[in-house]
Tab-separated table of C-alpha atoms in Angstrom:
chain	number	residue	atom	x	y	z
A	1	MET	CA	33.931	-10.433	-4.301
A	2	PRO	CA	36.609	-13.103	-3.624
A	3	VAL	CA	36.608	-16.802	-4.544
A	4	LYS	CA	33.153	-18.223	-3.946
A	5	ASN	CA	32.710	-20.299	-0.805
A	6	ARG	CA	30.832	-22.941	-2.781
A	7	PHE	CA	33.962	-23.762	-4.764
A	8	ALA	CA	35.947	-24.198	-1.589
A	9	GLU	CA	33.303	-26.744	-0.574
A	10	LEU	CA	33.440	-28.437	-3.994
A	11	HIS	CA	37.244	-28.316	-4.262
A	12	ASP	CA	37.892	-31.941	-3.302
A	13	GLU	CA	35.159	-33.226	-5.617
A	14	ILE	CA	36.350	-31.171	-8.588
A	15	THR	CA	39.907	-32.307	-7.887
A	16	GLU	CA	38.741	-35.920	-8.085
A	17	TRP	CA	37.176	-35.223	-11.484
A	18	ARG	CA	40.373	-33.547	-12.670
A	19	ARG	CA	42.615	-36.393	-11.590
A	20	ASP	CA	40.340	-38.971	-13.186
A	21	LEU	CA	40.546	-37.035	-16.448
A	22	HIS	CA	44.313	-36.795	-16.031
A	23	ALA	CA	44.618	-40.565	-15.676
A	24	HIS	CA	42.631	-41.129	-18.883
A	25	PRO	CA	43.938	-38.691	-21.526
A	26	GLU	CA	42.491	-38.729	-25.016
A	27	LEU	CA	43.841	-37.099	-28.164
A	28	LEU	CA	42.244	-34.742	-30.676
A	29	PHE	CA	38.689	-35.821	-31.514
A	30	ASP	CA	38.993	-39.214	-29.804
A	31	THR	CA	37.687	-37.794	-26.528
A	32	HIS	CA	34.931	-40.397	-26.249
A	33	ARG	CA	35.383	-41.254	-22.573
A	34	THR	CA	35.905	-37.630	-21.597
A	35	SER	CA	32.916	-36.417	-23.609
A	36	ALA	CA	30.677	-39.107	-22.134
A	37	LEU	CA	31.804	-38.243	-18.609
A	38	VAL	CA	31.149	-34.546	-19.217
A	39	ALA	CA	27.685	-35.217	-20.651
A	40	GLU	CA	26.826	-37.517	-17.758
A	41	LYS	CA	27.830	-34.939	-15.165
A	42	LEU	CA	26.020	-32.077	-16.901
A	43	ALA	CA	22.836	-34.146	-16.936
A	44	ALA	CA	23.303	-35.024	-13.263
A	45	PHE	CA	23.744	-31.332	-12.436
A	46	GLY	CA	20.298	-30.669	-13.914
A	47	CYS	CA	21.299	-28.740	-17.013
A	48	ASP	CA	18.242	-27.861	-19.075
A	49	GLU	CA	19.792	-29.373	-22.198
A	50	VAL	CA	22.858	-31.521	-22.816
A	51	VAL	CA	23.927	-31.999	-26.428
A	52	PRO	CA	26.841	-34.291	-27.367
A	53	GLY	CA	28.312	-34.658	-30.833
A	54	ILE	CA	28.821	-30.951	-31.614
A	55	GLY	CA	32.000	-30.691	-33.665
A	56	ARG	CA	32.265	-34.498	-33.700
A	57	THR	CA	32.889	-35.136	-29.995
A	58	GLY	CA	32.188	-31.778	-28.376
A	59	VAL	CA	29.554	-31.402	-25.670
A	60	VAL	CA	27.315	-28.418	-24.966
A	61	GLY	CA	25.237	-27.838	-21.841
A	62	VAL	CA	22.489	-25.221	-21.471
A	63	ILE	CA	21.690	-23.692	-18.063
A	64	LYS	CA	18.775	-21.265	-17.805
A	65	GLY	CA	18.732	-18.567	-15.159
A	66	LYS	CA	15.854	-17.924	-12.781
A	67	SER	CA	14.609	-15.448	-15.361
A	68	ASP	CA	15.307	-14.542	-18.976
A	69	THR	CA	14.152	-10.998	-19.384
A	70	SER	CA	17.580	-9.978	-20.688
A	71	GLY	CA	17.481	-12.360	-23.638
A	72	LYS	CA	21.242	-12.696	-23.310
A	73	VAL	CA	23.227	-15.908	-23.844
A	74	ILE	CA	26.809	-16.275	-22.602
A	75	GLY	CA	29.128	-19.097	-23.718
A	76	LEU	CA	31.915	-20.512	-21.546
A	77	ARG	CA	34.434	-22.792	-23.243
A	78	ALA	CA	36.926	-25.401	-21.983
A	79	ASP	CA	39.104	-27.762	-24.036
A	80	MET	CA	39.245	-31.512	-23.323
A	81	ASP	CA	42.048	-33.124	-25.341
A	82	ALA	CA	45.527	-34.230	-24.275
A	83	LEU	CA	48.928	-34.416	-25.979
A	84	PRO	CA	50.989	-37.301	-27.435
A	85	ILE	CA	53.656	-37.078	-24.713
A	86	LEU	CA	54.994	-39.761	-22.383
A	87	GLU	CA	54.217	-38.563	-18.847
A	88	GLN	CA	57.037	-38.201	-16.319
A	89	THR	CA	55.270	-36.599	-13.352
A	90	GLY	CA	55.364	-39.644	-11.057
A	91	VAL	CA	51.967	-38.796	-9.542
A	92	ASP	CA	49.742	-41.672	-8.465
A	93	TYR	CA	47.034	-40.573	-10.917
A	94	ALA	CA	49.427	-40.402	-13.887
A	95	SER	CA	48.296	-41.310	-17.383
A	96	LYS	CA	47.204	-44.895	-17.863
A	97	THR	CA	47.594	-44.467	-21.632
A	98	PRO	CA	51.269	-44.810	-22.631
A	99	GLY	CA	52.396	-41.989	-24.869
A	100	SER	CA	49.512	-39.656	-24.004
A	101	MET	CA	49.172	-37.177	-21.161
A	102	HIS	CA	47.407	-34.015	-20.121
A	103	ALA	CA	50.497	-31.879	-20.563
A	104	CYS	CA	48.633	-28.627	-21.164
A	105	GLY	CA	46.084	-28.632	-18.351
A	106	HIS	CA	42.962	-29.275	-20.381
A	107	ASP	CA	41.971	-31.725	-17.661
A	108	GLY	CA	41.982	-28.772	-15.283
A	109	HIS	CA	40.035	-26.555	-17.683
A	110	THR	CA	37.372	-29.228	-18.121
A	111	ALA	CA	37.103	-29.892	-14.393
A	112	MET	CA	36.854	-26.179	-13.567
A	113	LEU	CA	34.099	-25.592	-16.114
A	114	LEU	CA	32.242	-28.633	-14.795
A	115	GLY	CA	32.514	-27.106	-11.321
A	116	ALA	CA	31.161	-23.794	-12.583
A	117	ALA	CA	28.336	-25.607	-14.387
A	118	LYS	CA	27.361	-27.446	-11.205
A	119	TYR	CA	27.251	-24.194	-9.258
A	120	LEU	CA	25.287	-22.332	-11.952
A	121	ALA	CA	22.767	-25.167	-12.226
A	122	GLU	CA	22.331	-25.155	-8.443
A	123	THR	CA	21.906	-21.407	-7.993
A	124	ARG	CA	20.663	-20.046	-11.337
A	125	ASN	CA	21.191	-16.585	-9.891
A	126	PHE	CA	21.251	-14.854	-13.256
A	127	ASP	CA	18.893	-13.441	-15.871
A	128	GLY	CA	19.536	-15.163	-19.181
A	129	ILE	CA	21.171	-18.366	-20.375
A	130	ALA	CA	24.629	-19.823	-19.779
A	131	VAL	CA	26.009	-22.250	-22.351
A	132	VAL	CA	28.951	-24.403	-21.264
A	133	ILE	CA	31.105	-25.618	-24.160
A	134	PHE	CA	33.466	-28.592	-23.904
A	135	GLN	CA	35.659	-28.726	-26.989
A	136	PRO	CA	37.819	-31.533	-28.414
A	137	ALA	CA	40.942	-31.216	-30.545
A	138	GLU	CA	42.433	-27.920	-29.467
A	139	GLU	CA	45.934	-29.367	-29.835
A	140	GLY	CA	46.203	-29.084	-33.593
A	141	GLY	CA	42.829	-30.442	-34.686
A	142	ALA	CA	40.910	-27.144	-34.831
A	143	GLY	CA	38.051	-28.497	-32.754
A	144	GLY	CA	36.882	-24.944	-32.124
A	145	ARG	CA	36.383	-24.430	-35.848
A	146	GLU	CA	34.556	-27.757	-36.090
A	147	MET	CA	32.100	-26.733	-33.357
A	148	CYS	CA	31.502	-23.372	-35.036
A	149	ASP	CA	31.088	-25.016	-38.447
A	150	ASP	CA	28.533	-27.308	-36.821
A	151	GLY	CA	26.382	-24.244	-36.177
A	152	MET	CA	26.946	-24.127	-32.417
A	153	MET	CA	26.756	-20.346	-32.061
A	154	GLU	CA	23.488	-20.085	-33.987
A	155	ARG	CA	21.908	-23.227	-32.560
A	156	PHE	CA	22.342	-22.135	-28.942
A	157	GLY	CA	22.005	-18.400	-29.579
A	158	ILE	CA	25.417	-17.601	-28.082
A	159	GLN	CA	26.090	-13.855	-28.077
A	160	GLU	CA	29.409	-13.687	-26.229
A	161	VAL	CA	32.014	-16.350	-25.437
A	162	TYR	CA	34.755	-16.602	-22.810
A	163	GLY	CA	37.709	-18.968	-22.391
A	164	MET	CA	40.557	-19.575	-19.967
A	165	HIS	CA	43.995	-21.201	-19.883
A	166	ASN	CA	46.211	-22.023	-16.930
A	167	TRP	CA	49.645	-20.400	-17.063
A	168	PRO	CA	52.737	-21.882	-15.381
A	169	GLY	CA	54.979	-19.271	-13.801
A	170	ARG	CA	52.118	-16.916	-12.934
A	171	PRO	CA	51.252	-16.696	-9.229
A	172	LEU	CA	48.705	-19.329	-8.313
A	173	GLY	CA	45.141	-18.203	-8.939
A	174	SER	CA	46.134	-14.782	-10.326
A	175	PHE	CA	44.841	-13.534	-13.669
A	176	ALA	CA	46.274	-11.770	-16.720
A	177	ILE	CA	44.688	-10.649	-19.979
A	178	ARG	CA	45.207	-8.266	-22.897
A	179	PRO	CA	42.884	-6.761	-25.529
A	180	GLY	CA	43.413	-7.260	-29.242
A	181	ALA	CA	45.861	-9.754	-30.692
A	182	PHE	CA	46.881	-12.143	-27.911
A	183	PHE	CA	47.908	-15.571	-29.286
A	184	ALA	CA	49.626	-15.967	-32.653
A	185	ALA	CA	48.452	-17.420	-35.924
A	186	THR	CA	50.031	-20.857	-36.336
A	187	ASP	CA	50.910	-21.860	-39.889
A	188	ILE	CA	52.944	-24.834	-41.062
A	189	PHE	CA	55.046	-25.433	-44.136
A	190	GLU	CA	56.760	-28.256	-45.978
A	191	ILE	CA	59.493	-27.624	-48.518
A	192	GLU	CA	60.651	-30.417	-50.804
A	193	VAL	CA	64.014	-29.785	-52.440
A	194	GLU	CA	64.787	-31.834	-55.534
A	195	GLY	CA	68.356	-31.996	-56.836
A	196	LEU	CA	70.536	-34.642	-58.416
A	197	GLY	CA	71.677	-37.426	-56.138
A	198	GLY	CA	74.900	-39.321	-56.510
A	199	HIS	CA	78.054	-40.625	-54.878
A	200	ALA	CA	79.353	-38.521	-51.997
A	201	ALA	CA	82.877	-38.838	-53.412
A	202	LYS	CA	81.761	-37.106	-56.626
A	203	PRO	CA	79.827	-34.026	-55.476
A	204	HIS	CA	80.656	-32.199	-58.711
A	205	GLU	CA	78.414	-34.669	-60.551
A	206	THR	CA	75.446	-33.900	-58.276
A	207	ILE	CA	73.200	-31.068	-57.227
A	208	ASP	CA	73.604	-31.465	-53.490
A	209	THR	CA	70.224	-31.094	-51.844
A	210	THR	CA	71.669	-31.017	-48.332
A	211	VAL	CA	73.633	-27.891	-49.232
A	212	VAL	CA	70.643	-26.337	-50.988
A	213	ALA	CA	68.295	-27.069	-48.116
A	214	SER	CA	70.802	-25.734	-45.597
A	215	HIS	CA	70.949	-22.442	-47.452
A	216	ILE	CA	67.136	-22.311	-47.446
A	217	VAL	CA	67.087	-22.795	-43.674
A	218	ILE	CA	69.491	-19.886	-43.203
A	219	ALA	CA	67.807	-17.657	-45.787
A	220	ALA	CA	64.395	-18.217	-44.223
A	221	GLN	CA	65.605	-16.392	-41.118
A	222	THR	CA	65.945	-13.200	-43.145
A	223	ILE	CA	62.130	-13.040	-43.343
A	224	ALA	CA	62.104	-11.990	-39.700
A	225	SER	CA	65.388	-10.064	-39.708
A	226	ARG	CA	65.172	-8.241	-43.049
A	227	ASN	CA	61.595	-8.400	-44.439
A	228	ALA	CA	59.435	-7.852	-41.354
A	229	ASP	CA	59.046	-4.503	-39.625
A	230	PRO	CA	61.162	-4.835	-36.452
A	231	VAL	CA	58.203	-3.769	-34.280
A	232	ASP	CA	56.082	-6.658	-35.561
A	233	GLN	CA	56.287	-10.140	-34.086
A	234	ILE	CA	57.130	-13.096	-36.310
A	235	VAL	CA	58.736	-16.491	-35.814
A	236	VAL	CA	59.945	-18.686	-38.689
A	237	SER	CA	61.239	-22.029	-37.450
A	238	VAL	CA	62.462	-24.981	-39.491
A	239	THR	CA	61.883	-27.952	-37.206
A	240	SER	CA	62.598	-30.967	-39.412
A	241	PHE	CA	65.330	-31.721	-41.978
A	242	GLU	CA	64.929	-35.128	-43.596
A	243	THR	CA	66.971	-36.545	-46.469
A	244	SER	CA	65.847	-39.250	-48.879
A	245	SER	CA	68.986	-41.256	-48.107
A	246	LYS	CA	70.431	-42.251	-44.737
A	247	ALA	CA	73.698	-43.598	-46.151
A	248	PHE	CA	77.117	-42.131	-45.324
A	249	ASN	CA	78.285	-42.126	-48.933
A	250	VAL	CA	75.215	-40.904	-50.817
A	251	ILE	CA	74.219	-37.342	-51.691
A	252	PRO	CA	70.416	-37.537	-51.519
A	253	GLN	CA	68.124	-36.797	-54.403
A	254	ARG	CA	65.585	-35.065	-52.147
A	255	VAL	CA	65.428	-33.208	-48.838
A	256	THR	CA	62.204	-32.333	-47.032
A	257	LEU	CA	62.058	-29.405	-44.619
A	258	LYS	CA	59.170	-28.841	-42.236
A	259	GLY	CA	58.445	-25.990	-39.892
A	260	THR	CA	56.100	-23.367	-38.508
A	261	VAL	CA	55.429	-19.657	-38.903
A	262	ARG	CA	53.919	-17.579	-36.084
A	263	THR	CA	52.522	-14.089	-36.681
A	264	LEU	CA	50.205	-11.627	-34.942
A	265	SER	CA	48.616	-9.831	-37.889
A	266	ASP	CA	47.077	-10.769	-41.219
A	267	GLY	CA	49.520	-8.533	-43.070
A	268	MET	CA	52.546	-10.214	-41.517
A	269	ARG	CA	51.005	-13.606	-42.194
A	270	ASP	CA	50.664	-12.742	-45.897
A	271	LEU	CA	54.229	-11.437	-46.015
A	272	ALA	CA	55.635	-14.542	-44.360
A	273	GLU	CA	53.940	-16.925	-46.757
A	274	MET	CA	54.934	-14.912	-49.835
A	275	ARG	CA	58.557	-14.501	-48.781
A	276	LEU	CA	59.035	-18.116	-47.673
A	277	LYS	CA	57.904	-19.348	-51.073
A	278	LYS	CA	60.135	-16.894	-52.934
A	279	VAL	CA	63.157	-17.547	-50.747
A	280	ALA	CA	62.902	-21.325	-51.023
A	281	LYS	CA	62.368	-21.358	-54.780
A	282	GLY	CA	64.956	-18.654	-55.443
A	283	VAL	CA	67.697	-20.306	-53.383
A	284	ALA	CA	67.015	-23.687	-54.944
A	285	GLU	CA	67.086	-22.248	-58.471
A	286	SER	CA	70.421	-20.539	-57.822
A	287	PHE	CA	71.934	-24.002	-57.189
A	288	GLY	CA	70.182	-25.626	-60.134
A	289	ALA	CA	67.676	-27.418	-57.896
A	290	GLU	CA	63.909	-27.108	-57.482
A	291	ALA	CA	61.877	-26.369	-54.370
A	292	ARG	CA	58.171	-27.064	-53.910
A	293	VAL	CA	56.539	-25.259	-50.996
A	294	ASP	CA	53.333	-26.401	-49.316
A	295	TYR	CA	52.145	-23.663	-46.935
A	296	THR	CA	49.099	-24.349	-44.745
A	297	ARG	CA	47.287	-21.736	-42.679
A	298	ASN	CA	46.092	-23.260	-39.432
A	299	TYR	CA	44.836	-21.314	-36.419
A	300	PRO	CA	44.284	-17.583	-37.003
A	301	VAL	CA	45.458	-14.860	-34.653
A	302	MET	CA	43.401	-14.997	-31.462
A	303	VAL	CA	41.996	-11.522	-30.918
A	304	ASN	CA	40.307	-10.462	-27.684
A	305	HIS	CA	37.453	-7.985	-28.122
A	306	PRO	CA	38.007	-4.714	-26.205
A	307	GLU	CA	34.720	-4.415	-24.296
A	308	GLN	CA	34.617	-8.084	-23.302
A	309	THR	CA	38.296	-7.997	-22.319
A	310	GLU	CA	37.714	-5.061	-19.991
A	311	PHE	CA	34.748	-6.865	-18.448
A	312	ALA	CA	36.692	-10.129	-18.073
A	313	ALA	CA	39.512	-8.237	-16.347
A	314	GLN	CA	37.054	-6.600	-13.942
A	315	VAL	CA	35.611	-10.007	-13.084
A	316	ALA	CA	39.113	-11.404	-12.518
A	317	ALA	CA	39.969	-8.502	-10.222
A	318	SER	CA	36.771	-9.127	-8.256
A	319	VAL	CA	37.845	-12.761	-7.770
A	320	SER	CA	41.572	-12.399	-7.043
A	321	GLY	CA	42.013	-8.731	-6.199
A	322	ALA	CA	43.827	-7.766	-9.409
A	323	CYS	CA	44.234	-8.601	-13.078
A	324	GLU	CA	47.545	-7.885	-14.779
A	325	ASP	CA	48.415	-7.144	-18.397
A	326	ALA	CA	49.375	-10.367	-20.167
A	327	PRO	CA	52.277	-10.568	-22.630
A	328	LEU	CA	51.843	-11.456	-26.270
A	329	VAL	CA	52.007	-15.211	-26.808
A	330	MET	CA	53.503	-16.740	-29.969
A	331	GLY	CA	51.802	-20.035	-29.268
A	332	GLY	CA	48.485	-20.770	-30.952
A	333	GLU	CA	44.979	-21.209	-29.551
A	334	ASP	CA	41.962	-22.358	-31.525
A	335	PHE	CA	39.578	-20.393	-29.309
A	336	ALA	CA	40.468	-17.879	-32.033
A	337	PHE	CA	37.779	-19.449	-34.235
A	338	MET	CA	35.098	-18.806	-31.611
A	339	LEU	CA	36.271	-15.215	-31.159
A	340	GLU	CA	35.935	-14.746	-34.927
A	341	GLU	CA	32.302	-15.849	-34.629
A	342	ARG	CA	31.317	-13.895	-31.509
A	343	PRO	CA	32.753	-11.145	-29.270
A	344	GLY	CA	34.469	-12.428	-26.178
A	345	ALA	CA	37.735	-12.746	-24.306
A	346	TYR	CA	40.363	-15.251	-23.237
A	347	ILE	CA	42.198	-15.013	-19.920
A	348	LEU	CA	45.182	-16.646	-18.202
A	349	VAL	CA	44.959	-18.054	-14.670
A	350	GLY	CA	48.162	-18.686	-12.723
A	351	ASN	CA	49.316	-22.282	-12.259
A	352	GLY	CA	52.089	-21.327	-9.868
A	353	ASP	CA	55.650	-22.618	-10.018
A	354	SER	CA	55.248	-25.668	-12.248
A	355	ALA	CA	56.844	-27.204	-15.303
A	356	ALA	CA	55.890	-25.507	-18.561
A	357	VAL	CA	52.966	-26.724	-20.600
A	358	HIS	CA	53.806	-29.403	-23.193
A	359	HIS	CA	56.512	-30.721	-20.865
A	360	PRO	CA	56.439	-34.370	-19.648
A	361	GLU	CA	56.696	-33.199	-16.015
A	362	TYR	CA	53.882	-30.645	-16.243
A	363	ASN	CA	50.829	-31.064	-14.013
A	364	PHE	CA	47.822	-28.807	-13.551
A	365	ASN	CA	47.766	-27.289	-10.065
A	366	ASP	CA	44.523	-28.279	-8.346
A	367	ASP	CA	44.832	-25.294	-6.016
A	368	ALA	CA	43.915	-23.071	-8.983
A	369	ILE	CA	40.453	-24.664	-9.186
A	370	PRO	CA	38.518	-22.290	-6.888
A	371	ALA	CA	39.794	-19.195	-8.701
A	372	GLY	CA	39.064	-20.589	-12.159
A	373	CYS	CA	35.590	-21.825	-11.231
A	374	SER	CA	34.772	-18.504	-9.572
A	375	TRP	CA	35.830	-16.517	-12.638
A	376	TRP	CA	33.594	-18.519	-14.953
A	377	ALA	CA	30.638	-18.324	-12.574
A	378	GLU	CA	31.119	-14.600	-12.046
A	379	ILE	CA	31.307	-14.010	-15.810
A	380	VAL	CA	27.710	-15.253	-15.974
A	381	GLU	CA	26.400	-13.673	-12.794
A	382	GLN	CA	27.948	-10.263	-13.463
A	383	ARG	CA	27.125	-10.186	-17.186
A	384	LEU	CA	23.574	-11.443	-16.585
A	385	PRO	CA	22.651	-9.963	-13.191
A	386	ALA	CA	19.419	-11.355	-11.740
A	387	ALA	CA	16.592	-8.965	-10.922
A	388	ARG	CA	16.709	-7.838	-7.302
């Protein structure tokens, strides 16, 4: 069963929605215009229930099939928020909000799920209930957790949940997925090194925090190279090195390091946190300095459930002819919180030859719309087949 003809007919309309969203990006939970637009369209489609304000600014739409003898409820989730990046695409529908842009394709995800919702509300060729979920704050705000904490799964009786992300570099409209751990846990840390500041011409009278912090940066890399099992995946990256003085002739009293840790198992996550704290404090102590480590666990590992992953792959193959094995991804994805609440799966759809996500020249490829819409619609129609 290839891409649905209805989505070819709706392609121009869905593209217009997508480009309007692209021109008006909103960050984190401040998706007020986007959320209102989504709610308005869901109501116009004839959804049986439209509920805004789930997880602050999330929106949920309920679409009942022609029958409900199965008693099954399937959730479909798209993210809505943008990134704090200055757009450099040069398209005529570029961001009208300086410093913000849809650099990850959430405008495309939202538009595709709206397209699927319109189709499902028109046809209702399924036995059960489809719940369309539009989530804010995927980009670091844990909007998925907020919607779950708001009781979304229980309130709407969701039994399984499915998500999708466009993927630059994959052939346009193709699909890839993997069972089990898929996207990494994303933790952050801040290390404050306290020494003894002084005149740069008299280093012997100081405890030089720049030297101490530099040794911590280097030593932190041994967590991956000498503490972790080589077959396990882990990334430890120091991304910020800030001194308390900007002068040329001052050895600073304090240095603050910031960074991220990416892991694909709970055991490796525990190891990374434990070792980073010991390394930082031990190195600092060896120089006569002190190190305070603030380690924050953010998104958990996103784990696809085996049965739902196999089903999602079968649906993808029915839409595009094949579904490939996806690689592990060390980026984070807060759909992980929904997959902790309910079984489900997350899939990649090809964006073709485009700039990478989170790049100022990235743009969602509108030609991926029919494939993405078809996959979401088929998830419902194949999981909840209508009585013949």
